[in-house]
mmCIF file of C-alpha atoms in Angstrom:
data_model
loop_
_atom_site.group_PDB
_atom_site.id
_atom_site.type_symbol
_atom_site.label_atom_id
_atom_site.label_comp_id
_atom_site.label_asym_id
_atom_site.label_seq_id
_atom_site.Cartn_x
_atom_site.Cartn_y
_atom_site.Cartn_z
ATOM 1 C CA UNK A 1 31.134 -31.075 -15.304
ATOM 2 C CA UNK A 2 32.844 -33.811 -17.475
ATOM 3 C CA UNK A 3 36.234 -35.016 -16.071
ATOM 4 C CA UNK A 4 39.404 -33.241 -17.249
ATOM 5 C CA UNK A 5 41.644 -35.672 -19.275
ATOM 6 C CA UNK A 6 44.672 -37.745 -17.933
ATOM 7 C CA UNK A 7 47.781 -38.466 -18.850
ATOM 8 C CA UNK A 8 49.053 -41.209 -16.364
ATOM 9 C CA UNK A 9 52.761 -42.267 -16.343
ATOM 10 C CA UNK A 10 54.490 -45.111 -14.911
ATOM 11 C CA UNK A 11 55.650 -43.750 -11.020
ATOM 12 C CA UNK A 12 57.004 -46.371 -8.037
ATOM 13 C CA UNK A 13 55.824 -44.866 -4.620
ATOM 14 C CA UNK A 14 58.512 -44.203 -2.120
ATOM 15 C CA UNK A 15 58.753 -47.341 0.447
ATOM 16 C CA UNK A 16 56.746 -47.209 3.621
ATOM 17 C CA UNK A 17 58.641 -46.642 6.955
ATOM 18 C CA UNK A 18 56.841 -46.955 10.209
ATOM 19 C CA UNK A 19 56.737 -44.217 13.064
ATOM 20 C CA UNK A 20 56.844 -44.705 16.495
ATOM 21 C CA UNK A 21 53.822 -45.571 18.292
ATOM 22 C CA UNK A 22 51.220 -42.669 18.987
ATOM 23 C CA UNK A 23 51.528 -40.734 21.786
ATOM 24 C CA UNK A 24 48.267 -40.955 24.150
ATOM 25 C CA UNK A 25 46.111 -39.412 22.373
ATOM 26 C CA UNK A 26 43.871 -36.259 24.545
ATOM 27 C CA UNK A 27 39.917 -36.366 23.144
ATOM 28 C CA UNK A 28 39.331 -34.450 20.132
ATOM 29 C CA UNK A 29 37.140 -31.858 20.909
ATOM 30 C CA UNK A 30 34.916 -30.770 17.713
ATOM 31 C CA UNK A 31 33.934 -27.177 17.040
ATOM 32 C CA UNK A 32 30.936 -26.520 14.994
ATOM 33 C CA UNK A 33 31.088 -23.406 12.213
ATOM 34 C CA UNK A 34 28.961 -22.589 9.404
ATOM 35 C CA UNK A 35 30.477 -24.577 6.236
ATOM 36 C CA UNK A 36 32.118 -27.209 5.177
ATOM 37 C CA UNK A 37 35.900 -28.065 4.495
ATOM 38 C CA UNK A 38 37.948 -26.177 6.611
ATOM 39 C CA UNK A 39 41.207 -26.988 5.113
ATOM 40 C CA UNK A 40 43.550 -24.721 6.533
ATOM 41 C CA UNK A 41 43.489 -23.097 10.036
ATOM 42 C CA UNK A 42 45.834 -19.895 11.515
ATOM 43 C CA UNK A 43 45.731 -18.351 14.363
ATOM 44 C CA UNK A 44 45.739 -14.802 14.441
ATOM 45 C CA UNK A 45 47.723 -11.868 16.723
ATOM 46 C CA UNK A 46 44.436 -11.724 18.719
ATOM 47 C CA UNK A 47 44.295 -15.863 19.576
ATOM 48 C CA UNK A 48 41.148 -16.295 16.606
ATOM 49 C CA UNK A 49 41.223 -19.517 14.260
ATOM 50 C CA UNK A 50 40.657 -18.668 10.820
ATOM 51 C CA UNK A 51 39.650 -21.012 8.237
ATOM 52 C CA UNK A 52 38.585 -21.135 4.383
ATOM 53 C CA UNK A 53 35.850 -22.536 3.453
ATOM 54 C CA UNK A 54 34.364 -24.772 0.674
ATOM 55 C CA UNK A 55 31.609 -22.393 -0.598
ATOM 56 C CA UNK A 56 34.188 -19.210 -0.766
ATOM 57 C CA UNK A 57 33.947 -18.088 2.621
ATOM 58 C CA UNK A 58 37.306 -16.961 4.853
ATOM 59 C CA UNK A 59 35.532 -17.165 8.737
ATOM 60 C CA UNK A 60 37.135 -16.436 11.820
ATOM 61 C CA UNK A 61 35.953 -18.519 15.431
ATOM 62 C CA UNK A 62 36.809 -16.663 18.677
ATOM 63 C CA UNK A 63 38.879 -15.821 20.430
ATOM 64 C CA UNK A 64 37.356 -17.337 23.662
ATOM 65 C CA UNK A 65 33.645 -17.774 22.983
ATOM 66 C CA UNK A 66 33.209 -15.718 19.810
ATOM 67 C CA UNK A 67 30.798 -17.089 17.614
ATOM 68 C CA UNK A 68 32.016 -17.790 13.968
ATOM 69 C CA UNK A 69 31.854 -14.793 11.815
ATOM 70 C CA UNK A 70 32.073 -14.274 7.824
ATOM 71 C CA UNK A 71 35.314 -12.192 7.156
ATOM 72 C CA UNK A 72 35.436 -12.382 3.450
ATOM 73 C CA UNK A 73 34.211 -14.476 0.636
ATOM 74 C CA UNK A 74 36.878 -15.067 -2.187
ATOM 75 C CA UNK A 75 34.426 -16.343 -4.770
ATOM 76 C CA UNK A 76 36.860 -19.190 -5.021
ATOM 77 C CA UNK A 77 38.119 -22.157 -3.108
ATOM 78 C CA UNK A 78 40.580 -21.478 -0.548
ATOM 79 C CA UNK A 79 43.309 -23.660 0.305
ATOM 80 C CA UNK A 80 46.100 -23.094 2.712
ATOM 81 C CA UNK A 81 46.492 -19.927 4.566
ATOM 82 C CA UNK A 82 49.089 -17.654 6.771
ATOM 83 C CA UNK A 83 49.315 -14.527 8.145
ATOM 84 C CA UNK A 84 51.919 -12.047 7.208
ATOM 85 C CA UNK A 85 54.018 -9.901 10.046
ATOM 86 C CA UNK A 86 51.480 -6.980 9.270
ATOM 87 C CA UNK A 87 48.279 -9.245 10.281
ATOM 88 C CA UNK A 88 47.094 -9.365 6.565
ATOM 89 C CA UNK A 89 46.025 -12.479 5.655
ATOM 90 C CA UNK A 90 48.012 -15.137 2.461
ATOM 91 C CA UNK A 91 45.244 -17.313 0.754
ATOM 92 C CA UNK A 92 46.012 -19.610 -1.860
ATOM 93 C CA UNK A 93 42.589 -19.981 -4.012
ATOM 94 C CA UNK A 94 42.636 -22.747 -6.608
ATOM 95 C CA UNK A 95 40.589 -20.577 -8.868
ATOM 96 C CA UNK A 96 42.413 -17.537 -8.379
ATOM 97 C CA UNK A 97 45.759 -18.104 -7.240
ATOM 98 C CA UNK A 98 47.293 -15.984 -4.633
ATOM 99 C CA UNK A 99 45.467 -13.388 -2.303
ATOM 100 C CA UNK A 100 45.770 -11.480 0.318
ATOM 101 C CA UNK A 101 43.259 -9.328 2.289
ATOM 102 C CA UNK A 102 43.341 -6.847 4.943
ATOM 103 C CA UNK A 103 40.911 -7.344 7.867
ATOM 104 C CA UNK A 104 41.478 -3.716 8.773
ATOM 105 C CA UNK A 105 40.349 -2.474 5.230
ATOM 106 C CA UNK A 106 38.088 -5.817 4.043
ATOM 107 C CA UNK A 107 40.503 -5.246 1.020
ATOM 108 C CA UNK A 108 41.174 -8.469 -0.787
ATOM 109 C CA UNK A 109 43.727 -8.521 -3.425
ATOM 110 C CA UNK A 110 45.201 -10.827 -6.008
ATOM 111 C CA UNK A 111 48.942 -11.313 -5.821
ATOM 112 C CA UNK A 112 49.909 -13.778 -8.452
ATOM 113 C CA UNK A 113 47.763 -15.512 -10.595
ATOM 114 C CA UNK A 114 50.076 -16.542 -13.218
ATOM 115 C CA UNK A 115 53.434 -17.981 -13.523
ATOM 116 C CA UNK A 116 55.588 -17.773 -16.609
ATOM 117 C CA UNK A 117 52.809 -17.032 -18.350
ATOM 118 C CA UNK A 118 50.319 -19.194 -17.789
ATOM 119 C CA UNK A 119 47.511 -19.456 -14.768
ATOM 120 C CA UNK A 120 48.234 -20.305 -11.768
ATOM 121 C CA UNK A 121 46.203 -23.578 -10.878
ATOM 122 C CA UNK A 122 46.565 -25.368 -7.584
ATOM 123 C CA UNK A 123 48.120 -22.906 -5.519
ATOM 124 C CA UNK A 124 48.225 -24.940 -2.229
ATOM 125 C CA UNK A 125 50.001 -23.201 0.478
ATOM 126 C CA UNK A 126 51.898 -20.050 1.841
ATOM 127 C CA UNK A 127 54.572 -18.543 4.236
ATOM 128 C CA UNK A 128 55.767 -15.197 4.808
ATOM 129 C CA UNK A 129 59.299 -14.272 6.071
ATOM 130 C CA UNK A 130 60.648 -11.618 7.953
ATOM 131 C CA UNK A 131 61.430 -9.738 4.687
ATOM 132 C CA UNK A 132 58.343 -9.991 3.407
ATOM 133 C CA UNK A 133 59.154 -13.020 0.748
ATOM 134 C CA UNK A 134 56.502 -14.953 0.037
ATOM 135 C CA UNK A 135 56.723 -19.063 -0.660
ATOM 136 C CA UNK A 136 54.157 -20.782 -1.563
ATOM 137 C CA UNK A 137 52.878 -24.222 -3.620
ATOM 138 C CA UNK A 138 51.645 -25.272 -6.282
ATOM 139 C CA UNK A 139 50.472 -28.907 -6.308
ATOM 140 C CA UNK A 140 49.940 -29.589 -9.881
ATOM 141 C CA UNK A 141 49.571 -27.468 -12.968
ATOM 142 C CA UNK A 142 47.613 -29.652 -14.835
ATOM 143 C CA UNK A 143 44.130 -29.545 -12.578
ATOM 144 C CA UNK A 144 42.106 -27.467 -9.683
ATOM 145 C CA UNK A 145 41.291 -28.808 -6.598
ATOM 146 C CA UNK A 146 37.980 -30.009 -8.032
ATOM 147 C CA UNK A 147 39.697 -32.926 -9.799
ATOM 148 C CA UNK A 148 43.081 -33.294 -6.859
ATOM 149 C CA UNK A 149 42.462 -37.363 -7.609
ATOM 150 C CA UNK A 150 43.691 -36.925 -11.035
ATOM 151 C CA UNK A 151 47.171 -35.423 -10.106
ATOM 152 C CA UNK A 152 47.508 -39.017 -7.846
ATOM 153 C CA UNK A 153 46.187 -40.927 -10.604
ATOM 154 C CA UNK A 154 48.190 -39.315 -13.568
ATOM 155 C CA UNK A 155 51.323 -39.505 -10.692
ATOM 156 C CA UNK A 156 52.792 -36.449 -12.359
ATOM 157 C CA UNK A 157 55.166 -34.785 -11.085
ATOM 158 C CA UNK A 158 53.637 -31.745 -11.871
ATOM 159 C CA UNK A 159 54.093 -29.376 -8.345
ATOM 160 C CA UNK A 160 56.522 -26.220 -7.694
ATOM 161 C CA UNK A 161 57.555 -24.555 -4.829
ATOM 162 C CA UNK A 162 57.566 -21.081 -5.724
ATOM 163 C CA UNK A 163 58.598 -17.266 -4.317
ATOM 164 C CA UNK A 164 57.482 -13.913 -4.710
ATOM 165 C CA UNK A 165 59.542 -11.486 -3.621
ATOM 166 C CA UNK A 166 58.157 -7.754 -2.352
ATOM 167 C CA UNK A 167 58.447 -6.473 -5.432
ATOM 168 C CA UNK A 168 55.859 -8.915 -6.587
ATOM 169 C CA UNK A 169 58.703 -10.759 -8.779
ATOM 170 C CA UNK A 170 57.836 -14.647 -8.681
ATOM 171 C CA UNK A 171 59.971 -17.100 -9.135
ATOM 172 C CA UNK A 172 59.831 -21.050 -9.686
ATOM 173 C CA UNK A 173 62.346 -22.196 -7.119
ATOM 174 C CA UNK A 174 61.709 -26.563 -7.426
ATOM 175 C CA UNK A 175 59.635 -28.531 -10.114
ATOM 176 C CA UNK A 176 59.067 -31.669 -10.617
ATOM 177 C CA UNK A 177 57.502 -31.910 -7.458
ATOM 178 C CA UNK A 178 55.000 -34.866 -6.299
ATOM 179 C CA UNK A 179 51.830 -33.053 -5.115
ATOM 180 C CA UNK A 180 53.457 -30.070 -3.376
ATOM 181 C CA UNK A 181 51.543 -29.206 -0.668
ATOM 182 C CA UNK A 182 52.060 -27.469 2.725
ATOM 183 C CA UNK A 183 54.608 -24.813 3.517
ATOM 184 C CA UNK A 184 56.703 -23.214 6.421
ATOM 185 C CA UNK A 185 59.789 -21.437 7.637
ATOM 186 C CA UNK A 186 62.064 -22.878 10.421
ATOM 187 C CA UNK A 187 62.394 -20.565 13.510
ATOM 188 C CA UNK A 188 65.260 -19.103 12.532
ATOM 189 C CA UNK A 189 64.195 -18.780 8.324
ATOM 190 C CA UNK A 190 67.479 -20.742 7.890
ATOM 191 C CA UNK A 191 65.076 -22.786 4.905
ATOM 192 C CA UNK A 192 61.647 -23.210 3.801
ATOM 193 C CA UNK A 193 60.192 -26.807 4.718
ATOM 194 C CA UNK A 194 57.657 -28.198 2.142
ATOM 195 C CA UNK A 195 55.671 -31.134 1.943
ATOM 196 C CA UNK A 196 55.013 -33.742 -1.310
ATOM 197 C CA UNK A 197 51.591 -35.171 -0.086
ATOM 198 C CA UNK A 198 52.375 -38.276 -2.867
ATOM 199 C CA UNK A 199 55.893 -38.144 -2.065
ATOM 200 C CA UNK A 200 55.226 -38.985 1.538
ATOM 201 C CA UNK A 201 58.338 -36.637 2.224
ATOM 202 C CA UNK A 202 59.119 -33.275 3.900
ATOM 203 C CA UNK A 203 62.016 -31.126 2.246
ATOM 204 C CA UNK A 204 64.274 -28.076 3.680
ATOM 205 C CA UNK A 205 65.032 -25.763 0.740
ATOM 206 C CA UNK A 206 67.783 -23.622 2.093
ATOM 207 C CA UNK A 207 67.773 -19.910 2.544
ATOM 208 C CA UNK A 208 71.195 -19.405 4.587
ATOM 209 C CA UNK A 209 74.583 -20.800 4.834
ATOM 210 C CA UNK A 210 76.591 -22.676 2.482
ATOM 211 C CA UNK A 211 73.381 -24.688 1.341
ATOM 212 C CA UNK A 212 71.430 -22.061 0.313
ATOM 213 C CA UNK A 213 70.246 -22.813 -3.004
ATOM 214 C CA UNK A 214 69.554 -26.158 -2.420
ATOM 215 C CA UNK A 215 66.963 -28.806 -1.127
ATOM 216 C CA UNK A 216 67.701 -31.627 1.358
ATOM 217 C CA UNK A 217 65.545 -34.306 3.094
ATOM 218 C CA UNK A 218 64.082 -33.810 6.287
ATOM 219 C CA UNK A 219 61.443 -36.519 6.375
ATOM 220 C CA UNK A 220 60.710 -39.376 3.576
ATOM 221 C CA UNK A 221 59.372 -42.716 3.416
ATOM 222 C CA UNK A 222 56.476 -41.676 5.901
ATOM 223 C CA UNK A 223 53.531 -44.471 6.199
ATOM 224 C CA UNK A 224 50.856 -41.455 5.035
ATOM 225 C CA UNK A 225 50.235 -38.901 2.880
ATOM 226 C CA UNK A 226 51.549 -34.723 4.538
ATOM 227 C CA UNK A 227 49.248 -31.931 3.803
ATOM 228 C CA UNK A 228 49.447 -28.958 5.500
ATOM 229 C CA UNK A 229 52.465 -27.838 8.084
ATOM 230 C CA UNK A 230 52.995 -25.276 10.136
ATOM 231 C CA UNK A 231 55.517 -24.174 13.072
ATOM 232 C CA UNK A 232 55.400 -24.613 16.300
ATOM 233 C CA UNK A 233 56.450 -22.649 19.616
ATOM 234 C CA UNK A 234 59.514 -24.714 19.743
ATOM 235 C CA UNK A 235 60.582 -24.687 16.650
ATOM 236 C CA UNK A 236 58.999 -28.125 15.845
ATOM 237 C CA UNK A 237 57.488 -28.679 12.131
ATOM 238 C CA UNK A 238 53.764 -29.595 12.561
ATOM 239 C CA UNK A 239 52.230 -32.128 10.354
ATOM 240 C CA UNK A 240 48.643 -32.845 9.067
ATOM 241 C CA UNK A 241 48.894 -36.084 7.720
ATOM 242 C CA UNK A 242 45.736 -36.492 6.064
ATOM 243 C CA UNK A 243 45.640 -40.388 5.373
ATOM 244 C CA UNK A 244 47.406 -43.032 5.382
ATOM 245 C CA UNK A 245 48.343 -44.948 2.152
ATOM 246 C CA UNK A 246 46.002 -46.217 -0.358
ATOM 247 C CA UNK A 247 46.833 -49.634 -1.334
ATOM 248 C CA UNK A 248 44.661 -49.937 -4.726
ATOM 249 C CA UNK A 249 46.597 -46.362 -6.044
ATOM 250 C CA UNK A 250 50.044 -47.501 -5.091
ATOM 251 C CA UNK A 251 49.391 -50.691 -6.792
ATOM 252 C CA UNK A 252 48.483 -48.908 -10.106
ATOM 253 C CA UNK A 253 51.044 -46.146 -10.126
ATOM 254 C CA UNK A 254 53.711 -48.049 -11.332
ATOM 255 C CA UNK A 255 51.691 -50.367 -14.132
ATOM 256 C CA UNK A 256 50.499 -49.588 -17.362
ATOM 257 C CA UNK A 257 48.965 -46.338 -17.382
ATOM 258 C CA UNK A 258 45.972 -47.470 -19.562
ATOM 259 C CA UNK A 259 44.471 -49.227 -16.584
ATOM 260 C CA UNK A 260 44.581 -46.114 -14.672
ATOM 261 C CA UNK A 261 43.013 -44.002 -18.067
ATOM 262 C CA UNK A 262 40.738 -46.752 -18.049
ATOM 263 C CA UNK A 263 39.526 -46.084 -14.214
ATOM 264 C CA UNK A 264 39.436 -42.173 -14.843
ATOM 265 C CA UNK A 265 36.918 -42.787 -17.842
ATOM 266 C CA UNK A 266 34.490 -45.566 -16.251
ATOM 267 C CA UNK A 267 34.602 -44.449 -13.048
ATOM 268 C CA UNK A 268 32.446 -41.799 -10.853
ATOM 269 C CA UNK A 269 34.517 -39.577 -9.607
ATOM 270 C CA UNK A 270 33.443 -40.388 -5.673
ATOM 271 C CA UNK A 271 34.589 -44.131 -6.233
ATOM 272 C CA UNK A 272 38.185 -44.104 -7.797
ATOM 273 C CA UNK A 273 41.098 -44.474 -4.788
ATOM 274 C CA UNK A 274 40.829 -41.516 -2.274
ATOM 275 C CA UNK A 275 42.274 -40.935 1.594
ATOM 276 C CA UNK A 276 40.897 -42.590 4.234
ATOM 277 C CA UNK A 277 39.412 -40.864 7.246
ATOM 278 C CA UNK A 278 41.397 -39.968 10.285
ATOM 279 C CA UNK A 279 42.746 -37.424 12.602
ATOM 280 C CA UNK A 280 46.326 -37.457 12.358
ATOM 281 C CA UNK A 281 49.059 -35.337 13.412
ATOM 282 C CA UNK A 282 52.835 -35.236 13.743
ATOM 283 C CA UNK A 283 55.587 -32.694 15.124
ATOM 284 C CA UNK A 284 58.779 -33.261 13.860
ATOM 285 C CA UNK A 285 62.589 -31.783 14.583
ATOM 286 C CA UNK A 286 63.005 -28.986 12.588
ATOM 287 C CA UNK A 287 67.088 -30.044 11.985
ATOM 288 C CA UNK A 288 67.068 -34.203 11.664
ATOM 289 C CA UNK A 289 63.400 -35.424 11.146
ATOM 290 C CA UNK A 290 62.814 -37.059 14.219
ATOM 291 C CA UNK A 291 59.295 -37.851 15.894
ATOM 292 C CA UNK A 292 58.946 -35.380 18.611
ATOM 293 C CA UNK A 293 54.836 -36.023 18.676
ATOM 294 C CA UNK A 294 51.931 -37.727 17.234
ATOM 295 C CA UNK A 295 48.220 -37.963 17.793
ATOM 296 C CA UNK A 296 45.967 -39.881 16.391
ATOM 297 C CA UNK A 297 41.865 -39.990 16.854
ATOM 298 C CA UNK A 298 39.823 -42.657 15.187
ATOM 299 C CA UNK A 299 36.650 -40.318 16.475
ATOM 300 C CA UNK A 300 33.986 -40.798 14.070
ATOM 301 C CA UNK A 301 32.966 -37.100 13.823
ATOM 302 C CA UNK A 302 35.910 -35.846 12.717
ATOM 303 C CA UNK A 303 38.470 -36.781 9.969
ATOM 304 C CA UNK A 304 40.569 -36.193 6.522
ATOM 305 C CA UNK A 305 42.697 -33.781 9.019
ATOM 306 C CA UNK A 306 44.602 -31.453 6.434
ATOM 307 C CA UNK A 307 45.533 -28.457 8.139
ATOM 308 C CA UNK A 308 47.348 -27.918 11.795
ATOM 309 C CA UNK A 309 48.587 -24.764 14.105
ATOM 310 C CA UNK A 310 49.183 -24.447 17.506
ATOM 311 C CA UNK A 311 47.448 -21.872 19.553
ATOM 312 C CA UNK A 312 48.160 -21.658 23.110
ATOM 313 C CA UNK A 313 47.473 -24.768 24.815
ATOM 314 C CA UNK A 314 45.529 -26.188 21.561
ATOM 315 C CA UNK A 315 46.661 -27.995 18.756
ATOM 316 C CA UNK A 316 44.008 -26.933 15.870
ATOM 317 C CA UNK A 317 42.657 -29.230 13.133
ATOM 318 C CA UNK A 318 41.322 -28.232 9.507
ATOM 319 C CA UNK A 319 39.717 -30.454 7.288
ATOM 320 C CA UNK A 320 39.359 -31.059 3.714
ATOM 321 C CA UNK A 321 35.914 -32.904 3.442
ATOM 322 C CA UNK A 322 33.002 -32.460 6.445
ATOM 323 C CA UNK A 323 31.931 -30.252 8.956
ATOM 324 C CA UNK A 324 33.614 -28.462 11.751
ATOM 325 C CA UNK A 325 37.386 -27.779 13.358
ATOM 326 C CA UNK A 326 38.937 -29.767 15.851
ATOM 327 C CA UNK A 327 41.460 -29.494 18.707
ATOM 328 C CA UNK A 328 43.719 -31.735 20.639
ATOM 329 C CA UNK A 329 44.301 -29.992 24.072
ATOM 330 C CA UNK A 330 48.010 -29.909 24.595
#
């Protein structure tokens, strides 16, 4: 397939703050399953991991020692994923846009695939509240997840957080967004957190109180790139941070966009700037930001760590490029 067209603009990364040091880091224990890509993994009411593969494929491992089994197939390429309260399952497809399917049923369903009119590209991740409002992400409208590198590239910012209420209403709540990514409600739905993987920030958009309307920091400057978040028992924000900064793309984004148009064009695809390999995860205070936790594995056989839950005594691991899930034991 030839390479979509870019459209780069000038863009100055956020600074770089360091974290604290890692906590010690337990062994990551690798899980073998039948695909590649895993980026997202739940956890369901009956302690299984489910996952979305790169070939279509929505899979479920355990609970216990349950082999891997095929649940559905969107005929897509599944993103982020979350249950709702009545155990259906939220997929955002970058080909199709928003799903949901029933394990009781095997009914899969599309529930947006356009906003304002036009398709709905890069839908990235989704959260369901009590009320059965739906947010979700859209990291750029201007490419699928085939071609993610030339959102960082272009360094548009082209990604929305958006809602859809039960009705099936949707709404664009925030534009403008640098690579919106991963999406969840605080423990008491007080305000949707959202990540900006190119932003290198985490932001509250409030639901309650005299802020509701609005969006306020929670986490910016971070040394990586966020993907996927989810929360934990305690209330703590979970963080899949997927890489850490790429020197060669930061150096371009803010200089003349024809050397970046330049790199699209000449380029393979494989060799212009991407992440860098790692296992990387962070829980942060759900109310001021701070560092609660962090892992990190330099383990060869498992890396590009881009989605995170906690189940039981496990802290799960998705993945956007490779085989197999991972755990941290807690």
């Amino acid at each position: 397939m030839a390479k979509p067209r870019i459209s780069p603009v000038r863009w100055r990364p956020p600074p770089s703050r360091p974290l604290p040091p890692p906590d010690p880091t337990p062994p990551l224990q690798v899980v073998e399953i039948p695909g590649t890509a895993a980026e997202d993994v739940v956890v369901d009411a009956d302690g299984a991991i489910w996952t979305g593969l790169e070939d279509g494929r929505i899979i479920a491992v355990g609970p216990g020692a349950a082999p891997p089994r095929v649940m559905t197939d969107t005929g897509g390429r599944p993103l982020g994923l979350a249950f709702t309260r009545d155990h259906r399952l939220l997929i955002c497809d970058s080909h199709r846009g928003l799903l949901r399917f029933d394990p009781k049923t095997g009914h899969l369903e599309t529930l947006v695939s356009h906003v304002a009119g036009r398709p709905l590209t890069f839908c990235s991740n989704a959260v369901e509240a009590s009320d059965g409002t739906i947010y979700f992400t859209e990291s750029t409208d201007r490419f699928r997840y085939e071609y993610y590198k030339a959102s960082v590239i272009e360094a548009r910012a082209s990604g929305s957080l958006l809602r859809r209420t039960p009705d099936g209403a949707t709404t664009v709540l925030a534009s403008g967004l640098h690579f919106a990514n991963g999406v969840t409600l605080t423990a008491d739905e007080s305000a949707v957190v959202f990540a900006e993987s190119t932003g290198c920030r985490l932001s509250k958009y409030w639901l309650t109180g005299p802020r509701a309307g609005s969006i306020t920091g929670l986490v910016s400057e971070l040394p990586g790139h966020p993907d996927n978040i989810s929360t934990g028992r305690d209330g703590r924000i979970w963080v899949a941070m997927v890489s850490d900064r790429n020197p060669l793309s930061e150096w371009l984004s803010p200089r003349a966009p024809v050397l970046r148009t330049l790199l699209w064009r000449l380029l393979p695809y494989r060799w212009l700037p991407d992440t860098k390999s790692g296992a990387w995860v962070i829980g942060f205070d759900a109310d001021d930001g701070r560092v609660l936790s962090q892992f990190r594995s330099t383990d060869p056989a498992f890396g590009l760590a881009t989605g995170v839950v906690e189940a039981g005594d496990r802290l799960w691991l998705g993945r956007i490029n490779g085989p197999g899930l991972a755990y941290f034991q807690l």
